[in-house]
Coordinates of C-alpha atoms in Angstrom, one line a residue:
Chain R
N647 CA 107.0 109.9 107.5
A648 CA 108.5 109.1 103.9
G649 CA 106.5 105.6 103.7
V650 CA 108.1 103.6 101.7
T651 CA 110.8 103.9 99.6
Q652 CA 113.1 102.3 96.7
T653 CA 116.2 102.6 95.1
P654 CA 117.5 102.9 92.5
K655 CA 114.5 104.5 90.5
F656 CA 116.1 103.7 87.3
Q657 CA 118.8 100.4 86.6
V658 CA 120.4 99.3 83.0
L659 CA 122.0 95.6 83.2
K660 CA 123.7 93.7 81.3
T661 CA 123.1 90.0 81.2
G662 CA 124.3 88.3 83.9
Q663 CA 125.2 91.0 85.8
S664 CA 124.4 91.2 89.4
M665 CA 122.0 94.0 91.5
T666 CA 120.4 94.9 94.6
L667 CA 117.1 96.4 94.5
Q668 CA 116.6 98.2 98.1
C669 CA 113.2 98.7 99.3
A670 CA 112.8 100.5 103.3
Q671 CA 109.6 101.3 105.1
D672 CA 109.0 103.6 107.9
M673 CA 106.2 102.4 109.2
N674 CA 106.6 99.5 111.5
H675 CA 104.7 97.8 108.9
E676 CA 105.2 93.3 109.4
Y677 CA 104.3 92.4 106.0
M678 CA 106.6 93.4 103.0
S679 CA 106.3 92.4 99.6
W680 CA 108.0 92.5 95.8
Y681 CA 105.7 93.0 92.5
R682 CA 106.5 93.6 89.6
Q683 CA 105.0 94.8 86.5
D684 CA 104.6 93.7 82.6
P685 CA 102.4 95.1 79.9
G686 CA 98.8 92.7 80.6
M687 CA 99.8 91.0 83.3
G688 CA 99.2 93.0 85.9
L689 CA 101.5 92.9 89.5
R690 CA 102.4 89.8 90.2
L691 CA 103.8 88.7 93.3
I692 CA 107.8 88.1 93.7
H693 CA 108.2 87.2 96.9
Y694 CA 107.0 88.0 99.9
S695 CA 108.1 88.6 104.2
V696 CA 105.4 88.5 107.2
G697 CA 108.3 89.8 109.4
A698 CA 112.3 89.9 110.3
G699 CA 113.4 86.7 109.4
I700 CA 111.0 85.0 107.4
T701 CA 110.3 85.0 103.6
D702 CA 108.6 83.0 101.4
Q703 CA 108.3 82.6 97.5
G704 CA 105.1 84.7 95.4
E705 CA 103.9 83.6 92.1
V706 CA 106.9 84.4 89.9
P707 CA 110.4 84.0 92.4
N708 CA 112.5 82.5 89.9
G709 CA 115.7 84.3 89.3
Y710 CA 114.9 86.0 92.5
N711 CA 116.3 86.0 96.1
V712 CA 115.3 88.2 99.4
S713 CA 116.0 88.2 103.3
R714 CA 114.3 90.2 106.0
S715 CA 117.2 91.2 108.3
T716 CA 115.3 94.1 109.9
T717 CA 111.3 95.0 109.9
E718 CA 112.5 98.2 108.3
D719 CA 114.4 96.8 104.9
F720 CA 113.7 94.7 102.4
P721 CA 116.0 94.3 99.3
L722 CA 115.2 92.2 95.9
R723 CA 118.6 90.2 94.3
L724 CA 119.1 89.5 91.5
L725 CA 121.7 87.1 91.2
S726 CA 122.1 87.0 87.1
A727 CA 120.0 89.5 85.3
A728 CA 117.7 88.1 81.9
P729 CA 116.4 89.9 79.7
S730 CA 112.9 88.4 80.8
Q731 CA 113.5 90.3 83.7
T732 CA 113.0 93.9 82.1
S733 CA 110.0 95.0 83.9
V734 CA 109.0 97.6 86.9
Y735 CA 109.6 96.4 90.3
F736 CA 107.3 97.5 93.0
C737 CA 107.6 97.2 96.6
A738 CA 105.4 97.4 99.3
S739 CA 104.4 97.1 103.4
S740 CA 100.9 96.1 104.9
R741 CA 100.4 95.6 108.2
N742 CA 96.5 94.5 108.0
N743 CA 94.9 94.2 103.8
E744 CA 96.1 97.8 102.5
Q745 CA 99.3 98.0 101.0
F746 CA 101.1 100.8 100.6
F747 CA 103.7 101.0 97.8
G748 CA 106.7 102.6 96.5
P749 CA 107.5 104.0 93.6
G750 CA 108.9 101.6 91.1
T751 CA 111.8 100.6 90.1
R752 CA 112.6 100.7 86.4
L753 CA 114.8 97.8 85.3
T754 CA 115.9 97.1 82.0
V755 CA 118.4 94.2 80.9
L756 CA 120.2 94.0 77.9
Chain B
D480 CA 96.2 80.4 85.4
Q481 CA 94.8 84.1 86.3
Q482 CA 92.7 84.1 89.4
V483 CA 91.9 87.7 89.2
K484 CA 90.6 89.1 85.4
Q485 CA 90.2 92.3 83.9
N486 CA 89.1 92.2 80.3
S487 CA 88.5 95.6 79.5
P488 CA 92.1 96.6 78.8
S489 CA 90.7 100.2 78.8
L490 CA 87.6 102.3 78.7
S491 CA 86.8 106.4 78.1
V492 CA 84.2 108.3 78.9
Q493 CA 83.2 111.7 79.0
E494 CA 83.9 114.3 82.0
G495 CA 80.6 113.9 84.3
R496 CA 79.1 110.8 83.1
I497 CA 80.1 107.1 84.8
S498 CA 82.8 105.4 85.0
I499 CA 82.2 101.4 85.8
L500 CA 85.5 98.8 85.9
N501 CA 84.6 95.3 86.0
C502 CA 86.8 92.3 87.6
D503 CA 86.1 88.6 87.9
Y504 CA 88.2 86.1 90.3
T505 CA 87.2 82.4 90.5
N506 CA 89.2 81.6 93.8
S507 CA 86.4 81.4 96.2
M508 CA 89.0 81.5 99.5
F509 CA 88.8 85.7 98.3
D510 CA 87.2 87.2 101.5
Y511 CA 88.7 90.4 100.8
F512 CA 89.1 92.7 97.6
L513 CA 90.5 96.6 97.0
W514 CA 90.7 98.3 93.8
Y515 CA 93.9 100.5 93.2
K516 CA 94.5 103.3 91.5
K517 CA 97.9 104.1 89.4
Y518 CA 99.4 107.0 87.7
P519 CA 102.4 107.1 85.3
A520 CA 105.7 106.9 87.2
E521 CA 104.3 106.1 90.6
G522 CA 103.1 103.4 92.9
P523 CA 99.6 102.2 93.0
T524 CA 97.7 103.9 95.7
F525 CA 95.2 102.8 97.3
L526 CA 91.6 103.4 96.6
I527 CA 89.0 101.8 97.8
S528 CA 87.9 97.9 99.7
I529 CA 85.0 95.1 100.3
S530 CA 85.0 92.7 102.8
S531 CA 83.1 89.8 100.9
I532 CA 80.4 89.7 103.7
K533 CA 79.5 93.2 102.4
D534 CA 77.8 93.9 98.8
K535 CA 78.4 97.8 98.3
N536 CA 80.6 100.0 99.8
E537 CA 80.7 103.4 99.1
D538 CA 83.7 106.1 99.4
G539 CA 82.6 109.7 98.2
R540 CA 82.5 109.4 94.1
F541 CA 83.7 106.2 94.4
T542 CA 81.1 102.8 95.5
V543 CA 82.1 98.8 94.8
F544 CA 79.8 96.4 94.4
L545 CA 80.1 92.6 94.8
N546 CA 78.7 90.1 93.7
K547 CA 79.9 87.0 95.2
S548 CA 77.7 84.5 93.3
A549 CA 78.9 85.8 90.5
K550 CA 82.2 86.3 91.6
H551 CA 82.3 89.7 90.4
L552 CA 83.2 93.1 91.6
S553 CA 82.7 96.9 90.0
L554 CA 84.1 100.1 90.5
H555 CA 81.7 102.9 89.6
I556 CA 83.1 106.3 89.6
V557 CA 80.3 109.1 89.8
P558 CA 81.1 112.1 87.9
S559 CA 83.9 110.6 86.5
Q560 CA 86.9 113.4 86.1
P561 CA 89.6 113.9 84.1
G562 CA 92.2 113.6 87.1
D563 CA 90.6 109.9 87.5
S564 CA 92.3 109.0 84.4
A565 CA 94.7 106.6 85.4
V566 CA 95.1 102.7 85.2
Y567 CA 92.9 101.0 87.7
F568 CA 93.8 97.8 89.5
C569 CA 91.3 95.5 90.8
A570 CA 93.1 92.9 93.8
A571 CA 91.7 90.4 95.9
S572 CA 93.2 88.4 99.0
A573 CA 92.5 85.5 101.0
V574 CA 93.8 86.3 104.5
Y575 CA 95.7 84.1 106.4
Q576 CA 97.1 84.2 109.9
A577 CA 101.4 83.9 110.9
G578 CA 102.0 84.1 114.4
G579 CA 99.1 85.5 115.3
T580 CA 98.6 88.2 112.7
S581 CA 96.8 88.5 109.9
Y582 CA 97.9 89.2 106.5
G583 CA 96.5 89.5 103.3
K584 CA 98.2 88.2 100.2
L585 CA 97.1 90.2 97.0
T586 CA 96.2 88.6 93.4
F587 CA 95.8 92.0 90.9
G588 CA 94.1 91.7 87.8
Q589 CA 95.7 93.2 84.7
G590 CA 94.7 96.8 84.9
T591 CA 92.2 98.6 83.1
I592 CA 93.1 101.9 82.0
L593 CA 90.1 104.6 82.0
T594 CA 90.7 107.8 80.2
V595 CA 88.4 110.7 81.1
H596 CA 88.3 113.3 78.4
P597 CA 86.8 117.1 79.0

């Protein structure tokens, strides 16, 4: 049981490039979410999903897209990276209130 | 508008003493509260939680207190240990229903860096 896994651990992009952050969970959780962590801001919700085929926006969704084709996977897409998207990204999954987090992806946009 | 606030960016305590981390919230719809602990280069891990129908929940060295009238909760760590040094996030949830299942969409505070000195 690996829990929540995220790839890559680190990524450097140039402004305007696109990429997908991968997230997978093996706990059969319906609820999955993406957060970004910035200094002094805590964790802010980007997008979330309550099940396969169902996604919704969180607090800071602009510049990010998500899809949920399976229960296990919840990728986060940056369509055109901007320096303001430099952050640490965490994926989480849960069945009820307690969320389990992945180890994070540290993204730098130059 | 920050709905969950941790006004102390950092806290330093001596090993064996009590650590008290504070959190305030503004949304009256929040009905479940959690504390997460985060070490560098790792994801946050769940520590302890409390439902709005309670005012105290205890788990070993960790106790969370909830004052609903003041919209305030606190985490007490007694005794504090050097291994407790980490960032602590307060989170609040308003449970909602979707497809017959309950979910808690979490709103986090900014975090407090706790340092416990030997």
